[in-house]
Short mmCIF file of C-alpha atoms in Angstrom, two decimals:
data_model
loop_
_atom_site.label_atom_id
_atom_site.label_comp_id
_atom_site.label_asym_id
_atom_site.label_seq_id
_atom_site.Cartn_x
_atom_site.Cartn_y
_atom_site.Cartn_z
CA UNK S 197 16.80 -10.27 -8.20
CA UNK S 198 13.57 -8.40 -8.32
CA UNK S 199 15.69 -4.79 -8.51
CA UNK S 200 18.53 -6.24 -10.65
CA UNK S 201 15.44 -7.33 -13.75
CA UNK S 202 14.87 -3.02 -14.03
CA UNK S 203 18.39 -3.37 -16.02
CA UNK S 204 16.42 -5.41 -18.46
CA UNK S 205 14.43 -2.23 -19.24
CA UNK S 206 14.52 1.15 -19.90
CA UNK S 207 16.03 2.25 -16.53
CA UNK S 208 18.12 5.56 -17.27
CA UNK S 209 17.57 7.76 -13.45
CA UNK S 210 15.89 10.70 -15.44
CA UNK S 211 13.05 8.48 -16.92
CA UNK S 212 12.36 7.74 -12.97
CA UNK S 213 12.34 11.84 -12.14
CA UNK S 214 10.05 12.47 -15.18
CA UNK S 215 7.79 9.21 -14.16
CA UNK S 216 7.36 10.27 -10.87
CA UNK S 217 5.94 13.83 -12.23
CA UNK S 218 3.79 12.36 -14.08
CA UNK S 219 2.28 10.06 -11.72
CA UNK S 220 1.80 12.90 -9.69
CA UNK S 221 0.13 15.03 -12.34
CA UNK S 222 -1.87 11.76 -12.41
CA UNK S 223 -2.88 11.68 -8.61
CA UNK S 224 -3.85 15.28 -8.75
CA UNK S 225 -5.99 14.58 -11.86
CA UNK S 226 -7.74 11.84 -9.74
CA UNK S 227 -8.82 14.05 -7.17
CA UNK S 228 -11.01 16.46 -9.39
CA UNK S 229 -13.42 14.61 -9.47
CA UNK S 230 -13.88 14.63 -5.57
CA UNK S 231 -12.98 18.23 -5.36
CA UNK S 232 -15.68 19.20 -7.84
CA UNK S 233 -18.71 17.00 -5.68
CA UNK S 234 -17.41 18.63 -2.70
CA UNK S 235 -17.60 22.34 -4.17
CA UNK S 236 -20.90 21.77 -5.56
CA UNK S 237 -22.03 20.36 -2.04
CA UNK S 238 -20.45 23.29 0.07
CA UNK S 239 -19.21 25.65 -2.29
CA UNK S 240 -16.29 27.80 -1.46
CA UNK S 241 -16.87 26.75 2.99
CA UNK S 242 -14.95 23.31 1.09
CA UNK S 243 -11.56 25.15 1.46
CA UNK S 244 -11.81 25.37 5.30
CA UNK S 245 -12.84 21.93 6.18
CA UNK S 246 -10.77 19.15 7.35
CA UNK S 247 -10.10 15.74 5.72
CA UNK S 248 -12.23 14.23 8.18
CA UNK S 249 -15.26 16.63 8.07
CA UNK S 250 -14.48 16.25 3.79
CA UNK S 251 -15.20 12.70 4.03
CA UNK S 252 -18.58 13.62 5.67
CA UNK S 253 -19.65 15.77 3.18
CA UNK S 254 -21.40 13.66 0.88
CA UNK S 255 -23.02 10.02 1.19
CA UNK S 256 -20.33 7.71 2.56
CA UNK S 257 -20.27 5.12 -0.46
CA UNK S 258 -20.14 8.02 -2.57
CA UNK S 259 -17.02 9.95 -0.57
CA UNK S 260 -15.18 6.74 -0.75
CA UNK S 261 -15.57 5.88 -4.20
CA UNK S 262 -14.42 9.14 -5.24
CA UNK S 263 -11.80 9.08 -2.59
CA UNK S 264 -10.81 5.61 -3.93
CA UNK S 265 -10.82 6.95 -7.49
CA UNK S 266 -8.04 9.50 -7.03
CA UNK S 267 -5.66 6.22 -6.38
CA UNK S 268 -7.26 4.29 -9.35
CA UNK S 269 -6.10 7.32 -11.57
CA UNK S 270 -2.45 7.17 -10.05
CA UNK S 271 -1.94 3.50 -10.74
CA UNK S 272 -2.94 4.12 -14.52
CA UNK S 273 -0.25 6.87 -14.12
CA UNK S 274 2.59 4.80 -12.82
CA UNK S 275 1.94 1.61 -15.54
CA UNK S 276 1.67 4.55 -18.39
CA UNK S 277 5.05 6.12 -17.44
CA UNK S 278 6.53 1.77 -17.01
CA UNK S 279 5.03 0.99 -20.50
CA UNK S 280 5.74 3.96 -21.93
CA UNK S 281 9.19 5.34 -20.69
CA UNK S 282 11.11 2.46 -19.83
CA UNK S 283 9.38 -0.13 -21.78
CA UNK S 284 8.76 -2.85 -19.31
CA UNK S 285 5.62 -4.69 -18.79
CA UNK S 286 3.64 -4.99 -15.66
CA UNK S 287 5.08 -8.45 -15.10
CA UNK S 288 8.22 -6.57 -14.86
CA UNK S 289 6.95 -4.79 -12.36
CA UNK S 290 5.51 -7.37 -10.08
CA UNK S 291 7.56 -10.04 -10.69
CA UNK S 292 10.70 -12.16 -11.13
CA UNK S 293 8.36 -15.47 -11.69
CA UNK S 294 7.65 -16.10 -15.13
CA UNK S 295 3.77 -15.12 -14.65
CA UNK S 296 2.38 -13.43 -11.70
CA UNK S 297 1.83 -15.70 -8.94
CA UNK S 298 -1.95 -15.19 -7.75
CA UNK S 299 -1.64 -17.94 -5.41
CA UNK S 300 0.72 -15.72 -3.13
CA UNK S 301 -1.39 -12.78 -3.43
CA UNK S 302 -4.62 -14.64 -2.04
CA UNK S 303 -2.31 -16.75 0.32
CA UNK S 304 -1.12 -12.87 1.90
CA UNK S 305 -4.58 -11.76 1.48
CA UNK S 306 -5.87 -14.59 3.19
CA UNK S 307 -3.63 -14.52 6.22
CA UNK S 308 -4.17 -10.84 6.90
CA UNK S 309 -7.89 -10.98 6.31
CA UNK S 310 -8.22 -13.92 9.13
CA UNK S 311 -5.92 -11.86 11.60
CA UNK S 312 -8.05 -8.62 11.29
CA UNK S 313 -11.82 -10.74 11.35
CA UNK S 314 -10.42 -12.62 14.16
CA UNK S 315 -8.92 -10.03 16.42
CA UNK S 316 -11.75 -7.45 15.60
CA UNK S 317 -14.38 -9.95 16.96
CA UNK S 318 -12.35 -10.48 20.32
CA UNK S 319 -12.22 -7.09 20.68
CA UNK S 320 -15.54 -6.60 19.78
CA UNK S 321 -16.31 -9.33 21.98
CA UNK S 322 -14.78 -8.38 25.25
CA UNK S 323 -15.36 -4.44 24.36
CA UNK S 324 -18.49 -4.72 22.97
CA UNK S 325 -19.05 -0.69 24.79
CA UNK S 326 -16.41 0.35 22.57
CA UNK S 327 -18.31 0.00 19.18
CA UNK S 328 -22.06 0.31 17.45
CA UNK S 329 -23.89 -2.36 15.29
CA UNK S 330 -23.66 -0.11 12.46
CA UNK S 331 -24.92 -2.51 9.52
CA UNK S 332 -27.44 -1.27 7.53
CA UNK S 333 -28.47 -3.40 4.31
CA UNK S 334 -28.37 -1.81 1.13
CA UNK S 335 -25.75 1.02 2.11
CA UNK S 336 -23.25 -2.27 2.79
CA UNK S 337 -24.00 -3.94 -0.32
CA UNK S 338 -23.18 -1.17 -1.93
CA UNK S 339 -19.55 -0.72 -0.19
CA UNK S 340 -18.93 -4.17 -0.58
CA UNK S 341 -19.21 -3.58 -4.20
CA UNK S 342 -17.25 -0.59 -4.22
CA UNK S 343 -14.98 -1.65 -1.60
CA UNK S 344 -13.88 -5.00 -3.96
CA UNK S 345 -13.38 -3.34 -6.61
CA UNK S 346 -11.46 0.42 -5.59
CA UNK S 347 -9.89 -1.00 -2.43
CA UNK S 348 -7.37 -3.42 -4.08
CA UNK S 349 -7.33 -0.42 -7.00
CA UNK S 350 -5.75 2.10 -4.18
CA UNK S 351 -3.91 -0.80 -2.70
CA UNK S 352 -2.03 -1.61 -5.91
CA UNK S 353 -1.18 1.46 -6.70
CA UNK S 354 0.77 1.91 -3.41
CA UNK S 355 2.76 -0.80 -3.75
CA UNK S 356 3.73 -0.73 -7.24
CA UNK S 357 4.44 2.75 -6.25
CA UNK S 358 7.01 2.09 -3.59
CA UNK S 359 7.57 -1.58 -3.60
CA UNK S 360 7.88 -1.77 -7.67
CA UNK S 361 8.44 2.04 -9.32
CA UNK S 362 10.62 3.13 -6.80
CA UNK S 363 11.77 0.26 -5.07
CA UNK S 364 13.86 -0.70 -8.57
CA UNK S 365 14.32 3.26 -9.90
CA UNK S 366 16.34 3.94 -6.59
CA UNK S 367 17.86 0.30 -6.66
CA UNK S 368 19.28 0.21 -9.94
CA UNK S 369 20.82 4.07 -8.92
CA UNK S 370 22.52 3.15 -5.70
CA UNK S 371 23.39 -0.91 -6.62
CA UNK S 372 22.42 -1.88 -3.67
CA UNK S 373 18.66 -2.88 -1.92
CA UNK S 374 18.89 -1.38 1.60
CA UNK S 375 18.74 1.87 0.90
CA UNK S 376 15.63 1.83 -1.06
CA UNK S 377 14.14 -0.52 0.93
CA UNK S 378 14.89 2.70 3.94
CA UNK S 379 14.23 5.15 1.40
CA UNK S 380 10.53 3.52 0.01
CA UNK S 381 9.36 2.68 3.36
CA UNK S 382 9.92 5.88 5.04
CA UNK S 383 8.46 8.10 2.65
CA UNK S 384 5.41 5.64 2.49
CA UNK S 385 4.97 5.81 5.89
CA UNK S 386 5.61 9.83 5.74
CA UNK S 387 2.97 10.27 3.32
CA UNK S 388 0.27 9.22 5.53
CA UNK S 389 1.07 12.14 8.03
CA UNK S 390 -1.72 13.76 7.04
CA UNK S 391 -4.35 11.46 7.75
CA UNK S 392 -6.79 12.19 10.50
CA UNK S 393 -5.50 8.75 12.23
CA UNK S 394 -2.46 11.16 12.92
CA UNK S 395 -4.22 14.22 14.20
CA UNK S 396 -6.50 12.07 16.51
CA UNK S 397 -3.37 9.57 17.99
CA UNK S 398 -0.66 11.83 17.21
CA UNK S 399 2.47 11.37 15.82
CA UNK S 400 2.96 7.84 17.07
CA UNK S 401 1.33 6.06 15.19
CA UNK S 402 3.95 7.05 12.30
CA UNK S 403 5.78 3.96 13.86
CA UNK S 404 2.88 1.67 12.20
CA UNK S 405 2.55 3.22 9.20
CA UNK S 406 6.64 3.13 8.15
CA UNK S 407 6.67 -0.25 10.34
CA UNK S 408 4.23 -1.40 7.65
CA UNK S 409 6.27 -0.14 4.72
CA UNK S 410 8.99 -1.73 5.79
CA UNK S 411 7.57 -5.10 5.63
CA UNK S 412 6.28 -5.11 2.73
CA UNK S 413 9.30 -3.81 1.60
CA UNK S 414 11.11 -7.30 2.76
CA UNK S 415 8.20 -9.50 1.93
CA UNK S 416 8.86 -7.89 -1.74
CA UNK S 417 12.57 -8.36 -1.66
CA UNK S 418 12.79 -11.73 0.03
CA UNK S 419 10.41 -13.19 -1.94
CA UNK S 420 11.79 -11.38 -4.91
CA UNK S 421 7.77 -9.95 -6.43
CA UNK S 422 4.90 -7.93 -4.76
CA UNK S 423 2.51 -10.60 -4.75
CA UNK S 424 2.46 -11.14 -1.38
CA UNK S 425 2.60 -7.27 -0.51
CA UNK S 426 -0.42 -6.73 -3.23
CA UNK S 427 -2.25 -9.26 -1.58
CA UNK S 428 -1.01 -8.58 2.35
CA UNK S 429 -1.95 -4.82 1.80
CA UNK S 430 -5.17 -5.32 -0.22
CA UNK S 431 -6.47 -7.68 2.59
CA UNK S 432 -5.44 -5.35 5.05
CA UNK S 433 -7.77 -2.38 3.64
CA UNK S 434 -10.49 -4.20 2.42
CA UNK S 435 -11.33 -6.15 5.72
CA UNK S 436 -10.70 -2.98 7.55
CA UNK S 437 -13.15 -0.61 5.71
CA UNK S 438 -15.86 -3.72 5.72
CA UNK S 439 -15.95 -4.45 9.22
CA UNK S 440 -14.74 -1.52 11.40
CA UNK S 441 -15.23 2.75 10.69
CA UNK S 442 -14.84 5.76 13.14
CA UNK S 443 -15.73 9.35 12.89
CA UNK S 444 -11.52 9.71 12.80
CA UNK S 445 -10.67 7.13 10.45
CA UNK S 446 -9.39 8.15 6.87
CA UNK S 447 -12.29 5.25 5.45
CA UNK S 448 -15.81 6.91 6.47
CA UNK S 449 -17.50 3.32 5.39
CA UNK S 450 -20.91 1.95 5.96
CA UNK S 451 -19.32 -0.62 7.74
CA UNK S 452 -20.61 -3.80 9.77
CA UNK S 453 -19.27 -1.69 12.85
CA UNK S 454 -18.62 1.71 14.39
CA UNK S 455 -15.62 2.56 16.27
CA UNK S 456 -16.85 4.77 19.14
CA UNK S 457 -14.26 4.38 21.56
CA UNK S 458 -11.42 7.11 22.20
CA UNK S 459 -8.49 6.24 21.12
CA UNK S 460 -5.37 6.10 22.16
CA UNK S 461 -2.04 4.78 20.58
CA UNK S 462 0.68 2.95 22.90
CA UNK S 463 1.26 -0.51 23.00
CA UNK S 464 -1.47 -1.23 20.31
CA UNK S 465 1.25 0.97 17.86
CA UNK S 466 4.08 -1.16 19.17
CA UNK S 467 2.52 -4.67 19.16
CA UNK S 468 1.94 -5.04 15.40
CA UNK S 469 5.20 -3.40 13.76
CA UNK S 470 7.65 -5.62 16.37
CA UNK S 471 6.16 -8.94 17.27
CA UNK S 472 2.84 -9.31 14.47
CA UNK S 473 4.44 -8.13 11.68
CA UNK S 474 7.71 -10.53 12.23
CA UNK S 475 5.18 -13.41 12.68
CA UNK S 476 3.52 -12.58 9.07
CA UNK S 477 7.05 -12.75 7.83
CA UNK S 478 8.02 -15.89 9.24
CA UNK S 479 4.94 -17.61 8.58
CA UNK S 480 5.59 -16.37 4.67
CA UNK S 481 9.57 -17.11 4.85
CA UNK S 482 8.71 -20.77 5.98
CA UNK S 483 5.96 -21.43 3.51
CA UNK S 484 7.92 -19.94 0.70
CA UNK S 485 11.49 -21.35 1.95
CA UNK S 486 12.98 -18.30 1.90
CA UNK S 487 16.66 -17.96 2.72
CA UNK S 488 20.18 -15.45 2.29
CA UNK S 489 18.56 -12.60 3.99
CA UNK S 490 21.46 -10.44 4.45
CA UNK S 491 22.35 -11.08 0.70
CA UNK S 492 18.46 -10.19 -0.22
CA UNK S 493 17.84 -7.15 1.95
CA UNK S 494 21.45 -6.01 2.04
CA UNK S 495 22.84 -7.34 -1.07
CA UNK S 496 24.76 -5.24 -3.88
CA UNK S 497 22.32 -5.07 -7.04
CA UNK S 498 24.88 -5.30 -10.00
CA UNK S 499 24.17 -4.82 -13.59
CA UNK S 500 24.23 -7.99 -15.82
CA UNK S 501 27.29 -8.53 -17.34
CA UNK S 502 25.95 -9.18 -20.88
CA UNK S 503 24.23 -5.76 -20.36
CA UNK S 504 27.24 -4.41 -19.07
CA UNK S 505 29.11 -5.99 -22.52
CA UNK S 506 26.48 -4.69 -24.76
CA UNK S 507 26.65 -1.43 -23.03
CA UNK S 508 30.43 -0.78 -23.83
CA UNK S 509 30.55 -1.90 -27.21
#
C-alpha cells in the first residue's frame, strides 16, 4: 500500500509537475557551489573539461564534498515541495510502518556492505596487478568523514526521488504500480548516462544502472517503504567510494584502493542485475516474509473509499 497512502495527502498531478521543478531548481542551486571552486581554479578553460578531468580539478575530498553537496541540496528540495505542497510528512514518504524502520535500513546496508568488502578483497586478492595500495592517512580520515555523512545524503535523495516522490506521484495518476515502477527505474538508470562509467564501458553498462533501479523499485514495493532501498543503496556507495576509486569513476576518492586496470563491461554487467540482484531480493523476501507479488508489483492502486466518499460529497 505504500503508493495507495499518497491519497492520504495532498496528491493532485499538478502539485507533482510543479514539485519536480522545483527540485530541479534545487539540484541546479546545489551545484554552484562546485561550479564557482572550479571557475576560480581554472577560470573560463572549466567550460571545456570533462566530468572526469572536473573531478580532478581540485583536492579529491574537496571535489567530492562539493559534488556530494549538489544532492544534499536536492533532497531538501524534494521534502520542501512533500511538506509544503502536498502536506505529507517524511514518514509518508518512506513508509507504510507506523515509524521508520531503521532496523531494515542497516539490515540492507549491512548485506550490501559485506557483498562489496568481500568480493573486492577476492578480486583484489587474485588480481592484486589490477589495483594500487592507495591509502594515505589523513586524506582517508577525512573521506571517511565526509563520505558518512554526504554519501547516504546523495543516496537518500535518489531514492526518495524515484522510489518515494515519483514512485507514488505517477502511482496515484495511473492506479496501478507497474508502470511507475518501469517508468522510475528507467529514467533513474537514464540519468546516469552521463557519467564517465558510461564513456569509458560504453553504453552497456546502462543494463546495471536501470537493473539497479529496478530493484529497488521492488524491494520498495514488496516491502511496502524505502528502508531497505535507503539502506541497500547507501551501503552500496559508501563502501564503494571507501575502498575502491579509478581515474574513470564518477567518485575521485582517497580511497583504501586504486582501480588501475582497463576495464571492460560483459559478463561483470550481466552477473549482478540477473543472478546477484535476485539473490538480495530473496534473501530480503524470506527474512521479511514477503508474499502476493503479482498483486504488489502489478496490482491496481485504488483510492480509499472513504476518500472517494468524502470526495463526492
Amino acid at each position: 500500500m505504500f503508493i495507495k497512502q499518497a491519497f492520504n495527502y495532498q496528491y493532485q498531478f499538478w502539485r507533482y509537475i510543479i514539485g519536480v521543478i522545483i527540485i530541479f531548481i534545487a539540484v541546479i542551486l546545489g551545484q554552484i557551489p562546485f561550479g564557482v571552486a572550479l571557475f576560480l581554479k581554472e577560470g573560463i578553460g572549466v567550460s571545456k573539461l570533462t566530468e572526469t578531468e572536473m573531478m580532478q580539478v581540485l583536492d579529491s575530498n574537496l571535489s567530492l564534498f562539493l559534488m556530494l553537496l549538489t544532492f544534499a541540496v536536492g533532497l531538501g528540495g524534494v521534502f520542501f515541495v512533500s511538506k509544503v505542497l502536498h502536506n505529507q510528512p517524511i514518514k509518508g514518504l518512506t513508509t507504510t510502518r507506523k515509524k521508520i524502520d531503521w532496523r531494515r535500513f542497516f539490515f540492507a546496508f549491512g548485506l550490501v556492505a559485506i557483498f562489496a568488502i568481500a568480493t573486492t578483497l577476492l578480486d583484489y586478492l587474485a588480481n592484486p596487478e589490477n589495483y594500487l595500495f592507495n591509502f594515505q592517512l589523513v586524506p582517508f580520515l577525512i573521506l571517511v568523514v565526509i563520505a558518512i555523512v554526504m554519501v547516504p545524503l546523495q543516496t537518500s535523495f535518489e531514492e526518495y526521488l524515484f522510489r518515494g516522490y515519483l514512485m507514488q506521484g505517477i502511482g496515484v495518476f495511473v492506479k496501478n504500480k507497474w508502470l511507475p515502477l518501469i517508468l522510475t527505474s528507467v529514467i533513474f538508470g537514464s540519468l546516469h548516462f552521463f557519467n564517465p562509467e558510461v564513456t569509458k564501458l560504453g553504453n552497456i553498462i546502462m543494463i546495471y544502472y536501470i537493473g539497479t533501479g529496478f530493484m529497488l523499485g521492488v524491494m520498495t514495493l514488496m516491502d511496502e517503504g524505502m528502508e531497505l532501498a535507503l539502506g541497500f543503496h547507501a551501503g552500496n556507495n559508501l563502501i564503494t567510494a571507501l575502498l575502491v576509486t579509478a581515474d574513470w569513476t564518477a567518485f575521485q576518492t582517497n580511497s583504501i584502493l586504486k582501480d588501475i586496470s582497463e576495464p571492460t563491461a560483459g559478463w561483470n554487467v550481466i552477473i549482478p542485475v540477473f543472478i546477484v540482484y535476485p539473490i538480495f531480493l530473496y534473501i530480503m523476501g524470506k527474512k521479511y516474509g514477503w508474499s502476493n507479488w503479482k498483486q504488489k508489483l502489478f496490482g491496481r492502486v485504488e483510492k480509499p473509499r472513504m476518500l472517494n466518499h468524502l470526495s463526492d460529497s
